[in-house]
């Protein structure tokens, strides 16, 4: 098995999907000869031709809208938006069309599309390149929102997303595009969507996160272990629809929960999980559910972005505090 | 602006563009130019006429239903019947229609049942599961957002080498949206088999065309996207159909997209929720009644002796019967169970929503 980076795993999955299914089409800005600004689509155009790996004009609404039209014809378009900050023009298409065309037509037309975009801060990128507004997407009925946190899950979940009969927004954690390395067997096997992954078992406290923040979350679990606190770490992976069973099962076991996301706090996806636990896990709770999140500010540019993002220290502190309740 | 002399400083002209206008039937039904070939088919002309009259009858009934609380907001085609009928009549079954919310005439031509249209405007998604060609798109309510879909559909046709054409319809207001230009631009780049049709009925709710664009025509918007834009008299169904035939044939033949601006007039309110007298002088509307498409074609057909008073009476009775029967079926439609709102949310309902569905079904607390 080869050791690959997360972005290489994305590339492997795209190539595999295109190889297996002639209906898969990759489209976006600079995805062709240039292989995408992060090189996620490198080599695909040479292999599959410019009709199946097409460089679109610079128009994000168009990319998402084209995907809807192609998907309604039974193609499986995989659109790329260069950065999440440029995804916003696609929201109209995602909310009004992609996510609901099946429902609007009672199944007559469907939308098996994937829209991929880098997600999150921490790469010292220019303004508008560090967005983590996944909660906005997870609010949309009929959509799937998936965030991998390792090369293995990037490969397996992207294959699943492409094969899924419904629209999926696939958010790729930019910060660990290259930092995360792992063994990936290019065997065409998908991982399940809508299912959370338990990355580490523990009985004292549950730490829940997704995407790049799992790096800090796992490091926090390690630090807590040194203090004698056994943290269970959940990678939520699919945010819409999310795996309530695994979340509640873990809370039933540990009675404590810290949710970690770099997105801003108010209305963030952490609030949804906290509400779920309050509604359906309250009797298990030994401490208030805590959130460690970005602040309610615009994500700052390079000089301050590290201050914005949850640190290992903040996660450890929140977990420690939760463990002080008895 | 063609009339203004531009200071040119002696610079060479590197490009010039033309926009053509097509019209055959004058408002009084007389002929301006030699008619296209299909116009020698009297039965085809009669069927175009029948479709327009049916649409007008249907509209009238739909408004009555809305006024009596039996239908939701509804958008009439009054005055612009020739556009959707003319366009749809030039399409083949295997082509794909991407209509705007006002294109009832096109849907009906393509086999959608009247009761299905009522069901949709009556607030029931089952209306969109209609009996027209199965790949046709439903009415698009967010203005202009169907244009990129049309480009995507046409791209799929091209990729699979299918001789099919996507036909996308929208209003003049929609041409102000980036969506429409983004789609046209892409279609031009890839020479896609798609025909964009703007029904220029002069008004986008209360906003007149002159506040929508400073462009002399909408047709010229195609020029920026690299293909032919043509303006047709949208109250002349022969012109609309002829332009659509040409454009669809060219698209099918691999010559790329076309744009048709159908210049017409919305004689009615924008929708049943609108009162056009708030922003539109009655004299303007009255003047436009003299150009409307149904009387125009009737005059032509009568002149040609292919339509009689008896035909007219028979058609009126047929329309009445057809519309009333559809209304009956619409009103008799089985109500949907509440929990069915989950049925087509995803291909398979994710486990986590099963409890919510049960709650709607009144089985448990979710
Ligand atoms: C994106 C969007 N903005 C606003 C509206 C509200 N709205 C509905 S119809 C309409 C006017 C559209 O005018 P036009 O495109 O000329 O079509 P027409 O109604 O005249 O057929 C507006 C503003 C909408 N449906 N979609």
XYZ file of C-alpha atoms and ligand atoms in Angstrom:
718
model
C 0.000 0.000 0.000
C 1.223 3.426 -0.848
C 1.527 6.307 1.573
C -0.316 9.275 0.095
C -1.386 12.745 1.154
C -5.027 13.679 1.531
C -5.068 15.598 -1.736
C -3.438 12.657 -3.504
C -6.142 10.431 -2.091
C -8.734 12.754 -3.598
C -6.962 12.426 -6.923
C -6.882 8.639 -6.639
C -10.603 8.514 -5.891
C -11.453 10.787 -8.818
C -9.359 8.709 -11.191
C -10.848 5.490 -9.909
C -14.405 6.816 -10.214
C -13.758 8.029 -13.765
C -12.176 4.718 -14.696
C -15.097 2.725 -13.318
C -17.909 4.863 -14.642
C -17.945 6.703 -17.978
C -20.690 8.958 -16.643
C -18.354 10.651 -14.170
C -17.351 14.119 -15.387
C -14.958 16.461 -13.573
C -15.387 20.179 -14.093
C -14.176 23.432 -12.635
C -11.715 26.259 -13.013
C -8.184 25.124 -13.916
C -8.965 21.456 -13.320
C -7.586 20.422 -16.710
C -3.969 20.818 -17.713
C -3.190 22.619 -14.486
C -4.685 19.844 -12.372
C -6.504 22.222 -10.041
C -4.984 24.887 -7.824
C -4.295 22.225 -5.181
C -3.481 19.560 -7.809
C -6.446 17.420 -6.835
C -7.270 16.753 -10.489
C -3.725 16.413 -11.758
C -3.301 14.006 -14.661
C -7.017 13.418 -15.105
C -7.401 15.387 -18.294
C -4.523 13.571 -19.969
C -6.101 10.288 -19.007
C -9.764 10.961 -19.616
C -9.786 13.772 -22.158
C -10.979 17.359 -22.111
C -14.639 16.408 -22.530
C -14.728 14.537 -19.235
C -12.277 16.804 -17.409
C -13.325 20.219 -18.454
C -12.041 23.649 -17.645
C -15.051 25.859 -17.171
C -15.256 29.607 -17.549
C -14.705 31.489 -14.317
C -18.262 31.297 -13.056
C -19.114 29.425 -9.866
C -22.876 29.642 -10.133
C -22.494 28.126 -13.577
C -20.372 25.236 -12.300
C -23.000 24.245 -9.756
C -25.862 24.821 -12.181
C -24.177 22.800 -14.922
C -23.810 19.967 -12.443
C -27.561 20.017 -11.829
C -28.326 19.835 -15.551
C -25.758 17.114 -16.189
C -26.921 15.113 -13.196
C -30.537 15.327 -14.316
C -29.349 13.588 -17.493
C -27.737 10.807 -15.485
C -24.155 11.988 -15.661
C -22.246 12.093 -12.388
C -20.626 15.506 -12.394
C -17.953 16.336 -9.844
C -17.578 20.112 -9.749
C -14.630 21.815 -8.099
C -14.833 25.240 -6.491
C -11.322 26.561 -5.922
C -11.910 27.838 -2.389
C -14.895 27.783 -0.095
C -15.058 31.587 -0.181
C -16.129 31.270 -3.799
C -18.783 28.688 -3.107
C -21.346 31.285 -2.124
C -22.616 31.943 -5.662
C -23.453 28.216 -5.764
C -25.759 28.421 -2.772
C -28.730 29.363 -4.953
C -28.236 26.243 -7.037
C -27.605 24.046 -3.994
C -30.606 25.265 -2.041
C -33.107 25.845 -4.803
C -32.222 23.125 -7.249
C -29.621 20.473 -6.447
C -30.989 19.555 -3.047
C -34.627 19.569 -3.969
C -35.076 18.600 -7.580
C -35.795 15.004 -6.535
C -38.441 16.188 -4.116
C -39.899 18.817 -6.449
C -40.423 16.237 -9.156
C -41.277 13.378 -6.780
C -38.328 11.388 -8.043
C -38.791 12.016 -11.768
C -35.518 13.939 -11.941
C -32.576 13.379 -9.621
C -29.280 15.059 -8.908
C -26.346 12.683 -8.354
C -23.719 15.429 -8.271
C -20.738 16.202 -6.076
C -19.408 19.678 -5.440
C -15.887 19.622 -3.989
C -14.206 22.548 -2.332
C -11.275 23.133 0.003
C -12.467 23.989 3.477
C -11.077 25.931 6.380
C -8.366 28.194 7.631
C -4.779 27.756 8.701
C -2.912 27.934 5.409
C -2.012 31.624 5.479
C -4.161 32.143 2.414
C -5.463 35.463 1.109
C -8.757 36.924 2.247
C -11.855 34.823 1.428
C -9.781 31.635 1.093
C -10.237 30.290 4.622
C -13.964 29.826 5.049
C -15.514 27.142 7.203
C -19.223 27.709 6.765
C -20.222 24.058 6.726
C -23.165 24.718 9.050
C -24.792 26.813 6.339
C -24.674 23.823 4.002
C -25.674 21.317 6.651
C -28.873 23.291 7.123
C -30.071 22.445 3.611
C -32.567 19.564 3.423
C -31.835 17.011 0.735
C -28.104 17.691 0.642
C -25.246 15.632 2.008
C -22.276 17.395 3.542
C -19.141 15.327 3.964
C -15.729 16.260 5.395
C -12.911 13.718 5.434
C -10.116 13.993 7.964
C -7.526 11.579 6.580
C -6.319 10.310 3.205
C -8.067 6.997 3.771
C -11.388 8.652 4.496
C -10.910 11.184 1.684
C -10.562 8.296 -0.750
C -13.389 6.159 0.583
C -15.839 8.959 1.260
C -15.277 10.675 -2.073
C -15.954 7.427 -3.899
C -19.118 7.053 -1.845
C -20.106 10.644 -2.587
C -19.692 10.149 -6.330
C -21.688 6.917 -6.256
C -24.401 8.436 -4.081
C -27.650 9.101 -5.959
C -28.112 12.489 -4.274
C -26.137 15.737 -4.229
C -23.109 15.860 -1.959
C -20.959 18.805 -0.975
C -17.521 17.426 -0.259
C -15.420 19.723 1.900
C -11.712 19.010 1.791
C -9.686 20.229 4.765
C -7.129 22.467 3.135
C -4.841 22.640 6.140
C -4.172 18.904 6.021
C -4.275 18.470 2.230
C -0.575 17.682 2.361
C 0.083 17.457 6.081
C -2.068 14.358 6.474
C -0.415 11.249 5.080
C -1.579 7.699 5.237
C -1.749 4.372 3.549
C -4.499 4.163 0.971
C -5.231 1.075 -0.996
C -6.652 2.093 -4.354
C -9.117 -0.767 -4.385
C -12.254 1.164 -5.332
C -13.849 0.514 -1.972
C -16.049 3.267 -0.631
C -16.583 4.112 3.009
C -20.115 4.582 4.298
C -21.686 8.040 4.283
C -23.864 9.266 7.174
C -21.668 7.350 9.593
C -19.297 8.786 12.190
C -15.911 7.207 12.823
C -14.628 6.559 16.312
C -10.950 7.394 16.043
C -10.116 6.595 19.607
C -12.070 4.900 22.342
C -12.359 6.254 25.851
C -14.776 6.225 28.767
C -14.256 9.619 30.449
C -15.205 12.195 27.849
C -16.303 12.407 24.212
C -14.526 14.799 21.875
C -16.399 15.394 18.627
C -14.927 17.106 15.593
C -14.493 16.886 11.806
C -12.020 17.750 9.090
C -8.702 19.372 9.898
C -9.631 20.093 13.520
C -9.320 16.407 14.300
C -5.584 16.943 14.268
C -5.769 19.191 17.343
C -8.544 17.095 18.813
C -6.472 13.913 18.628
C -3.479 15.742 20.075
C -5.695 16.951 22.924
C -6.858 13.379 23.559
C -3.224 12.342 23.746
C -2.459 15.106 26.252
C -5.513 14.188 28.304
C -4.425 10.564 28.385
C -1.186 11.678 29.995
C -3.322 13.235 32.732
C -5.269 10.007 33.155
C -8.360 11.164 31.237
C -9.499 8.682 28.580
C -11.102 10.633 25.761
C -13.212 9.074 23.033
C -12.723 10.911 19.745
C -15.446 10.977 17.106
C -14.874 12.087 13.542
C -18.363 13.112 12.462
C -17.344 12.904 8.767
C -20.880 13.380 7.387
C -22.508 16.501 8.812
C -25.749 16.148 6.882
C -27.321 13.798 7.762
C -25.200 13.112 10.813
C -24.789 10.018 12.890
C -26.853 10.760 15.983
C -26.628 7.157 17.134
C -22.854 7.148 17.485
C -22.896 10.555 19.184
C -25.577 9.590 21.705
C -24.022 6.166 22.250
C -20.725 7.745 23.148
C -22.334 10.278 25.490
C -24.204 7.461 27.214
C -20.828 5.900 27.865
C -18.778 8.956 28.869
C -21.351 11.459 30.161
C -19.196 14.343 29.007
C -18.760 16.076 25.688
C -16.600 18.710 24.054
C -17.376 19.665 20.478
C -14.542 21.182 18.466
C -14.885 23.145 15.254
C -12.973 25.996 13.749
C -16.113 27.592 12.302
C -17.525 30.547 14.197
C -19.515 29.721 17.265
C -23.016 31.125 16.807
C -25.189 28.817 14.776
C -22.215 26.566 14.158
C -22.739 22.847 13.769
C -21.600 22.341 17.355
C -24.815 23.994 18.486
C -26.793 21.326 16.674
C -24.913 18.522 18.387
C -25.223 20.195 21.783
C -28.960 20.536 21.248
C -29.252 16.879 20.290
C -27.449 15.849 23.455
C -29.625 18.166 25.541
C -32.751 16.666 24.018
C -31.862 13.022 23.963
C -28.788 12.494 26.130
C -29.418 14.734 29.107
C -29.812 11.960 31.624
C -26.358 10.633 30.771
C -24.678 14.002 31.219
C -22.304 14.524 34.119
C -21.196 17.974 32.933
C -22.455 20.703 30.603
C -21.658 20.146 26.949
C -18.830 22.458 25.922
C -17.911 23.924 22.565
C -14.415 24.920 21.516
C -14.811 26.912 18.337
C -13.608 29.812 16.278
C -14.782 33.198 17.497
C -17.751 35.093 16.103
C -15.528 37.178 13.900
C -14.552 37.172 10.274
C -11.788 34.596 9.969
C -8.702 36.775 10.261
C -5.962 36.813 7.678
C -2.631 35.117 8.197
C -1.263 37.059 11.157
C -4.116 36.273 13.493
C -5.670 33.137 12.117
C -3.891 30.850 14.581
C -5.420 32.860 17.427
C -8.833 32.350 15.904
C -8.637 28.601 15.611
C -9.135 26.200 18.496
C -5.787 25.117 19.883
C -4.857 21.891 21.602
C -4.636 23.922 24.796
C -8.183 25.241 24.516
C -9.530 21.767 23.870
C -7.615 20.249 26.776
C -8.783 23.033 29.080
C -12.419 22.550 28.108
C -12.150 18.797 28.592
C -10.437 19.182 31.954
C -13.142 21.553 33.118
C -15.844 19.104 32.056
C -14.086 16.375 33.997
C -14.090 18.488 37.157
C -17.871 18.090 37.393
C -18.765 14.901 39.140
C -26.888 53.144 -29.927
C -27.025 53.009 -33.683
C -28.457 56.484 -34.118
C -25.639 58.265 -32.317
C -22.462 59.058 -34.174
C -19.534 57.881 -32.095
C -16.270 59.772 -32.162
C -13.963 57.213 -33.729
C -10.682 59.079 -34.052
C -10.209 57.277 -37.346
C -9.787 53.927 -35.622
C -10.565 50.855 -37.682
C -13.729 48.887 -37.016
C -12.824 45.330 -36.121
C -16.271 43.911 -35.637
C -19.849 44.656 -36.547
C -22.943 42.759 -35.553
C -26.465 42.470 -36.787
C -29.661 41.549 -35.076
C -32.556 40.412 -37.253
C -36.222 40.715 -36.566
C -38.658 38.128 -37.860
C -42.359 38.659 -38.484
C -44.843 37.178 -40.940
C -48.307 38.014 -39.716
C -49.324 41.626 -39.194
C -51.660 42.402 -36.292
C -54.633 42.315 -38.666
C -53.708 38.850 -39.870
C -52.350 39.922 -43.241
C -48.998 38.608 -44.446
C -45.795 40.653 -44.444
C -43.435 38.178 -46.040
C -43.540 34.802 -47.743
C -44.491 32.266 -45.113
C -42.237 29.441 -43.936
C -42.870 25.955 -45.322
C -44.798 24.596 -42.359
C -47.442 27.308 -42.805
C -48.825 25.469 -45.815
C -49.977 22.770 -43.400
C -53.435 23.973 -42.471
C -53.929 21.360 -39.794
C -50.696 22.371 -38.064
C -51.753 26.015 -38.062
C -55.110 25.004 -36.655
C -53.444 23.003 -33.914
C -51.273 25.977 -32.941
C -54.432 28.055 -32.810
C -56.252 25.469 -30.723
C -53.376 25.274 -28.274
C -53.350 29.032 -27.788
C -57.095 29.184 -27.264
C -56.988 26.282 -24.831
C -54.247 28.059 -22.882
C -56.318 31.233 -22.674
C -59.333 29.305 -21.451
C -57.222 27.410 -18.971
C -55.700 30.637 -17.655
C -59.131 32.181 -17.181
C -60.297 29.169 -15.216
C -57.122 29.046 -13.133
C -57.593 32.665 -12.116
C -61.201 31.949 -11.175
C -60.042 29.033 -9.047
C -57.459 31.221 -7.345
C -60.023 33.946 -6.666
C -62.269 31.406 -4.997
C -59.503 30.008 -2.852
C -59.051 26.745 -4.717
C -55.662 27.466 -6.290
C -52.508 29.232 -5.108
C -50.732 32.089 -6.842
C -50.881 31.610 -10.595
C -49.087 33.273 -13.523
C -51.177 33.792 -16.659
C -49.900 33.841 -20.237
C -52.492 36.360 -21.452
C -51.117 38.047 -24.562
C -48.062 35.831 -24.867
C -49.644 32.522 -25.780
C -47.819 32.434 -29.107
C -44.427 32.161 -27.457
C -44.660 28.991 -25.453
C -46.902 27.267 -27.990
C -44.726 28.318 -30.928
C -41.496 27.245 -29.243
C -42.751 23.899 -27.944
C -44.310 23.018 -31.282
C -40.858 23.084 -32.884
C -39.354 20.667 -30.366
C -39.120 16.922 -30.625
C -40.292 14.655 -27.883
C -36.702 13.673 -26.996
C -35.596 17.275 -26.610
C -35.641 18.702 -23.107
C -37.673 21.724 -22.075
C -36.500 23.906 -19.177
C -39.405 26.261 -18.610
C -40.000 29.280 -16.464
C -43.093 29.492 -14.275
C -45.101 31.160 -17.041
C -44.637 28.553 -19.749
C -47.811 26.540 -19.231
C -48.472 26.609 -22.964
C -45.226 24.775 -23.683
C -45.886 22.145 -21.045
C -49.409 21.522 -22.290
C -48.126 21.166 -25.850
C -45.653 18.586 -24.599
C -48.351 16.486 -23.015
C -48.520 17.689 -19.437
C -52.079 17.306 -18.182
C -54.032 20.383 -17.201
C -54.827 18.880 -13.828
C -51.125 18.370 -13.188
C -50.458 22.051 -13.762
C -53.312 22.896 -11.421
C -51.931 20.489 -8.860
C -48.571 22.277 -8.956
C -50.090 25.743 -8.540
C -52.418 24.255 -5.993
C -49.392 23.511 -3.853
C -48.739 19.837 -4.555
C -45.382 18.536 -5.788
C -47.113 15.673 -7.532
C -47.982 18.187 -10.236
C -44.321 18.127 -11.254
C -44.267 14.380 -11.626
C -46.095 15.072 -14.836
C -47.013 13.155 -17.958
C -44.879 15.248 -20.291
C -41.512 13.961 -21.523
C -39.993 12.420 -18.448
C -36.739 14.374 -18.592
C -38.353 17.805 -18.983
C -37.661 20.139 -16.089
C -40.388 21.450 -13.818
C -41.380 25.135 -13.755
C -38.489 27.199 -12.502
C -39.519 29.780 -9.949
C -36.159 31.418 -9.039
C -35.810 33.609 -12.093
C -33.169 32.539 -14.617
C -31.632 29.807 -12.478
C -32.659 27.146 -14.999
C -30.299 28.507 -17.664
C -27.195 26.760 -16.266
C -29.212 23.541 -16.063
C -29.976 23.834 -19.749
C -26.273 24.182 -20.492
C -25.579 21.110 -18.346
C -28.288 19.103 -20.086
C -26.960 20.164 -23.479
C -23.437 19.253 -22.407
C -24.668 15.762 -21.565
C -26.266 15.478 -25.035
C -23.016 16.528 -26.639
C -20.877 14.211 -24.536
C -23.107 11.267 -25.394
C -23.415 12.333 -29.016
C -27.194 12.400 -28.819
C -29.009 14.474 -31.461
C -31.131 16.245 -28.866
C -31.628 19.888 -27.988
C -32.271 21.642 -24.683
C -34.723 24.529 -24.867
C -34.583 26.994 -22.016
C -37.272 29.629 -21.515
C -37.209 32.698 -19.291
C -38.439 36.290 -19.169
C -36.841 39.624 -19.962
C -36.096 40.188 -16.275
C -34.090 36.972 -16.225
C -31.691 38.306 -18.836
C -30.381 40.693 -16.171
C -29.155 37.772 -14.120
C -25.639 36.465 -14.248
C -27.014 32.922 -14.361
C -28.351 33.474 -17.844
C -25.203 35.055 -19.143
C -22.980 32.450 -17.479
C -24.971 29.703 -19.142
C -25.006 31.368 -22.554
C -21.304 32.056 -22.369
C -20.521 28.427 -21.590
C -22.910 27.190 -24.270
C -21.116 29.410 -26.775
C -17.683 28.133 -25.767
C -18.707 24.507 -26.236
C -21.149 25.018 -29.131
C -23.811 23.227 -27.166
C -27.158 22.106 -28.569
C -29.260 24.554 -26.603
C -31.742 27.263 -27.539
C -32.346 30.075 -25.075
C -35.676 31.836 -25.385
C -36.395 35.127 -23.676
C -40.049 36.028 -23.616
C -39.760 39.775 -23.658
C -43.172 40.742 -22.353
C -41.801 44.195 -21.473
C -42.340 43.910 -17.764
C -40.701 42.140 -14.845
C -43.503 42.599 -12.345
C -43.540 46.432 -12.193
C -40.136 47.073 -13.722
C -40.255 48.029 -17.391
C -37.663 46.886 -19.878
C -35.932 50.277 -19.983
C -35.008 49.857 -16.318
C -33.920 46.288 -16.925
C -31.408 47.019 -19.646
C -29.998 49.781 -21.821
C -29.579 47.272 -24.614
C -31.604 48.020 -27.762
C -32.607 44.387 -28.016
C -32.253 41.384 -25.764
C -31.265 39.362 -28.803
C -27.934 41.140 -28.971
C -26.990 39.661 -25.611
C -26.169 36.485 -27.508
C -23.477 38.320 -29.434
C -21.337 38.660 -26.319
C -21.636 34.906 -25.866
C -20.551 34.278 -29.443
C -23.691 33.118 -31.182
C -26.723 34.324 -33.083
C -29.482 36.173 -31.321
C -32.666 36.879 -33.216
C -35.686 38.928 -32.310
C -39.047 37.612 -33.344
C -42.490 39.075 -33.168
C -43.645 37.058 -30.205
C -47.284 37.753 -30.929
C -46.928 36.048 -34.300
C -46.956 32.322 -33.687
C -45.759 31.624 -37.227
C -42.655 33.728 -36.606
C -42.004 32.149 -33.220
C -42.307 28.651 -34.582
C -40.187 29.426 -37.619
C -37.421 30.940 -35.506
C -37.582 28.007 -33.107
C -37.436 25.494 -35.969
C -34.350 27.148 -37.393
C -32.620 27.488 -34.065
C -33.421 23.951 -32.914
C -32.369 22.478 -36.259
C -29.073 24.375 -36.162
C -28.442 23.259 -32.603
C -29.242 19.648 -33.451
C -26.932 19.896 -36.416
C -23.961 20.781 -34.206
C -23.919 24.465 -35.068
C -24.185 25.489 -31.450
C -26.592 27.553 -29.419
C -29.037 30.230 -30.491
C -30.932 32.880 -28.641
C -34.451 33.949 -29.478
C -35.970 37.101 -28.093
C -39.719 36.858 -28.463
C -41.008 40.408 -28.323
C -44.513 40.375 -26.944
C -46.617 41.888 -24.202
C -48.073 40.680 -20.945
C -51.688 41.779 -21.127
C -52.576 40.519 -17.673
C -51.268 40.984 -14.189
C -47.889 39.467 -13.362
C -49.607 36.857 -11.218
C -52.871 36.572 -9.335
C -51.110 38.375 -6.462
C -50.294 41.382 -8.609
C -52.295 44.423 -9.662
C -50.696 45.776 -12.815
C -52.862 48.904 -12.789
C -50.618 50.200 -10.003
C -47.724 50.661 -12.371
C -49.050 50.425 -15.911
C -51.277 52.873 -17.778
C -54.496 51.350 -19.063
C -53.985 53.023 -22.474
C -50.756 51.118 -22.973
C -52.506 47.829 -22.306
C -55.452 48.694 -24.535
C -53.131 49.574 -27.406
C -51.386 46.219 -27.034
C -54.647 44.318 -27.186
C -54.729 45.254 -30.862
C -51.626 43.135 -31.457
C -52.470 40.064 -29.469
C -51.615 36.674 -30.935
C -54.892 34.787 -30.911
C -57.007 37.323 -32.791
C -54.117 37.755 -35.182
C -53.897 34.094 -36.113
C -57.665 33.774 -36.235
C -57.844 36.634 -38.732
C -55.170 34.971 -40.842
C -56.878 31.582 -40.723
C -60.223 33.144 -41.577
C -58.657 35.006 -44.502
C -57.252 31.682 -45.700
C -60.674 30.113 -45.296
C -59.272 27.414 -43.052
C -61.175 28.474 -39.996
C -64.884 29.136 -39.696
C -67.271 30.459 -37.156
C -68.497 26.927 -36.611
C -64.922 25.768 -35.959
C -64.592 28.530 -33.429
C -67.755 27.546 -31.623
C -66.790 23.918 -31.581
C -63.341 24.775 -30.210
C -64.845 26.912 -27.477
C -67.049 24.017 -26.404
C -64.122 21.590 -26.502
C -61.915 23.863 -24.421
C -64.641 24.386 -21.902
C -65.205 20.682 -21.553
C -61.508 19.862 -21.342
C -60.768 22.508 -18.744
C -63.786 21.664 -16.617
C -62.951 17.978 -16.659
C -59.377 18.774 -15.621
C -60.598 20.973 -12.787
C -62.809 18.180 -11.597
C -59.904 15.741 -11.569
C -57.718 18.327 -9.838
C -60.253 18.938 -7.107
C -60.783 15.221 -6.668
C -57.074 14.466 -6.255
C -56.416 12.325 -3.213
C -54.816 14.356 -0.442
C -51.230 13.440 0.333
C -50.340 12.000 3.690
C -48.144 14.443 5.586
C -45.269 12.015 6.037
C -44.878 11.702 2.268
C -42.953 14.979 2.386
C -39.996 12.772 3.302
C -40.500 10.320 0.465
C -38.412 12.005 -2.211
C -36.006 13.931 -0.036
C -33.197 11.440 -0.671
C -33.079 8.260 -2.737
C -33.161 6.355 0.561
C -34.321 8.184 3.639
C -31.363 8.430 6.033
C -32.071 6.507 9.213
C -31.914 9.663 11.343
C -34.979 11.128 9.637
C -37.135 8.048 10.044
C -38.234 9.218 13.483
C -39.283 12.604 12.093
C -41.251 10.845 9.392
C -42.992 8.695 12.001
C -43.822 11.798 13.985
C -45.566 13.297 10.954
C -47.437 10.066 10.507
C -48.641 10.457 14.070
C -46.787 7.356 15.204
C -44.694 8.303 18.165
C -43.025 11.405 19.457
C -39.995 11.598 17.121
C -34.191 35.217 -8.456
C -35.560 35.751 -8.267
N -35.712 37.020 -7.844
C -36.948 37.520 -7.671
C -38.042 36.749 -7.911
C -39.444 37.339 -7.703
N -40.019 37.506 -9.055
C -40.847 36.589 -9.563
S -41.214 36.896 -11.144
C -40.291 38.306 -11.165
C -40.206 39.097 -12.433
C -39.644 38.294 -13.554
O -39.766 38.966 -14.747
P -39.383 38.322 -16.120
O -38.112 37.573 -16.023
O -39.447 39.389 -17.139
O -40.513 37.229 -16.390
P -42.085 37.420 -16.479
O -42.648 37.295 -15.089
O -42.362 38.740 -17.080
O -42.546 36.288 -17.322
C -39.711 38.524 -9.938
C -38.862 39.682 -9.609
C -37.839 35.427 -8.338
N -38.853 34.584 -8.582
N -36.589 34.955 -8.521
